[in-house]
Amino acid sequence: MAYAAFDLTGRRALVTGATRGIGRAIAEALGAAGATVLVNGRNPAGVDLTVAALRALGIAAEPLAFDVTDAAAAEAAIAGAGRIDILVNNAGIQHRAPAVEFPDDAWDAIIDSHLTSVFRLIKRVAPQMLARRSGKIINLGSLLSELGRANIPAYGAAKGGVRMLTRCLATEFAPHNVQVNAIGPGYVRTEMNTALIENTGFNAWVCARTPAGRWAEPEEIAGAAVFLASDAASYVTGQILYVDGGVTASL
Ligand code: NAD
């Protein structure tokens, strides 16, 4: 017998940046749990490919291509998207450089994609959730929501911001039965990290620093999203669920 509280049948879930990596894994997991998945990405052809791949797995999927940093495009897409019960803010980019050399435009682009766009998208999707007194918002945090690291000042500032945005909105929306939570993945084997995975020294450091002794696969992050999107998490709000192989538990 399946545990009914995890069943997402009838729910519509928008996942940003869902064409690869963690977003793709979350889209597949939400779909496998019964949700219809609205697949977002910047490139319409890539979004269509992902929709076709999900449909081939028996998942109900619809394309919703737009750039999350383009406020007008996001607003138009949301206006035409119909009901959204679950919003997963996953899209984002990375840039690594020493703080004193960090390009101003890279700072702006990272804060925009990981933080400002998250707020703007929530602002556009939340009204229908609040009116229905039902909805789930899941933001992608990071170890950098909690812990510092050299050469990624903008990413750390954005992900720390995601942690507090999650708590502020959870507080504001809780009386309306809309839950806002975040997932904080550890080091995950995705294209965002290709250079780090191929760097022997960094790879060894990740495996030594992570009590689990290895990188995560994207699929290992997705179960947390299913839980937070489900009725099983109806009294869970304002939390960051670290899925990190023990990193934040250890010195
Ligand atoms: P990824 O680079 O593999 O995938 C990110 C996706 O977002 C890509 O499909 C990309 O095209 C899309 N995207 C980027 N900017 C966009 C925009 N403006 N509009 C629409 N789509 C856009 O990255 P990932 O590793 O899968 O990371 C996904 C999320 O998880 C990010 O928020 C990241 O910060 C977070 N995260 C990743 C790790 C990790 O180790 N990989 C760890 C902690 C947190």
Tab-separated table of C-alpha atoms and ligand atoms in Angstrom, residues 16-24 40-43 66-70 89-94 113-114 117 140-144 155 159 183-193 215 218, ligand 1:
chain	number	residue	atom	x	y	z
A	16	THR	CA	12.595	26.313	-13.007
A	17	GLY	CA	15.815	25.251	-14.714
A	18	ALA	CA	14.374	21.765	-15.168
A	19	THR	CA	16.210	20.683	-18.318
A	20	ARG	CA	19.221	19.192	-16.536
A	21	GLY	CA	20.845	18.527	-13.180
A	22	ILE	CA	18.912	18.825	-9.934
A	23	GLY	CA	15.923	20.531	-11.583
A	24	ARG	CA	15.551	17.688	-14.081
A	40	ASN	CA	11.043	25.649	-17.384
A	41	GLY	CA	14.329	26.579	-18.992
A	42	ARG	CA	15.687	29.446	-21.076
A	43	ASN	CA	15.939	27.522	-24.334
A	66	PHE	CA	11.272	31.660	-20.089
A	67	ASP	CA	14.329	33.293	-18.580
A	68	VAL	CA	13.698	33.650	-14.839
A	69	THR	CA	15.692	36.916	-14.807
A	70	ASP	CA	13.376	38.469	-17.413
A	89	ASN	CA	12.813	27.725	-7.649
A	90	ASN	CA	15.857	25.832	-8.895
A	91	ALA	CA	17.376	27.829	-11.802
A	92	GLY	CA	20.646	29.632	-11.322
A	93	ILE	CA	24.227	30.165	-12.406
A	94	GLN	CA	27.688	30.208	-10.819
A	113	SER	CA	19.192	34.491	-10.996
A	114	HIS	CA	19.392	32.953	-7.472
A	117	SER	CA	14.160	36.175	-9.629
A	140	LEU	CA	17.023	25.697	-3.741
A	141	GLY	CA	19.424	26.781	-1.048
A	142	SER	CA	22.898	25.332	-0.650
A	143	LEU	CA	25.601	24.577	1.876
A	144	LEU	CA	26.410	28.228	1.110
A	155	TYR	CA	26.625	32.754	-4.713
A	159	LYS	CA	21.991	31.495	-1.064
A	183	ILE	CA	16.461	22.335	0.128
A	184	GLY	CA	20.174	22.684	0.849
A	185	PRO	CA	22.077	20.196	-1.293
A	186	GLY	CA	25.667	19.272	-0.576
A	187	TYR	CA	28.047	18.759	-3.492
A	188	VAL	CA	26.058	17.244	-6.362
A	189	ARG	CA	27.397	15.734	-9.559
A	190	THR	CA	25.893	18.174	-12.127
A	191	GLU	CA	27.123	20.224	-15.068
A	192	MET	CA	27.359	23.296	-12.817
A	193	ASN	CA	30.232	21.477	-11.081
A	215	TRP	CA	29.331	13.509	-4.209
A	218	PRO	CA	20.911	14.683	-8.601
B	1	NAD	P1	22.875	23.175	-13.483
B	1	NAD	O1	23.746	24.267	-13.976
B	1	NAD	O2	23.206	21.771	-13.863
B	1	NAD	O3	21.364	23.442	-13.860
B	1	NAD	C1	20.806	24.721	-13.694
B	1	NAD	C2	19.695	24.875	-14.681
B	1	NAD	O4	19.130	26.204	-14.533
B	1	NAD	C3	20.201	24.767	-16.135
B	1	NAD	O5	19.289	23.991	-16.869
B	1	NAD	C4	20.191	26.216	-16.597
B	1	NAD	O6	20.015	26.351	-17.996
B	1	NAD	C5	18.998	26.773	-15.827
B	1	NAD	N1	19.029	28.224	-15.738
B	1	NAD	C6	20.078	28.995	-15.378
B	1	NAD	N2	19.732	30.298	-15.448
B	1	NAD	C7	18.447	30.321	-15.867
B	1	NAD	C8	17.532	31.370	-16.130
B	1	NAD	N3	17.905	32.647	-16.019
B	1	NAD	N4	16.277	31.050	-16.513
B	1	NAD	C9	15.891	29.763	-16.636
B	1	NAD	N5	16.725	28.727	-16.424
B	1	NAD	C10	17.987	29.008	-16.043
B	1	NAD	O7	22.847	23.344	-11.898
B	1	NAD	P2	22.473	22.325	-10.721
B	1	NAD	O8	23.746	21.874	-10.118
B	1	NAD	O9	21.464	21.332	-11.175
B	1	NAD	O10	21.830	23.354	-9.681
B	1	NAD	C11	20.432	23.539	-9.565
B	1	NAD	C12	20.164	24.366	-8.306
B	1	NAD	O11	20.698	23.684	-7.167
B	1	NAD	C13	20.823	25.752	-8.326
B	1	NAD	O12	19.981	26.673	-7.660
B	1	NAD	C14	22.093	25.516	-7.527
B	1	NAD	O13	22.587	26.699	-6.953
B	1	NAD	C15	21.588	24.544	-6.478
B	1	NAD	N6	22.648	23.763	-5.849
B	1	NAD	C16	23.460	22.956	-6.590
B	1	NAD	C17	24.444	22.231	-5.946
B	1	NAD	C18	25.371	21.310	-6.687
B	1	NAD	O14	26.342	20.819	-6.075
B	1	NAD	N7	25.173	21.018	-7.951
B	1	NAD	C19	24.618	22.348	-4.565
B	1	NAD	C20	23.775	23.187	-3.858
B	1	NAD	C21	22.791	23.891	-4.510
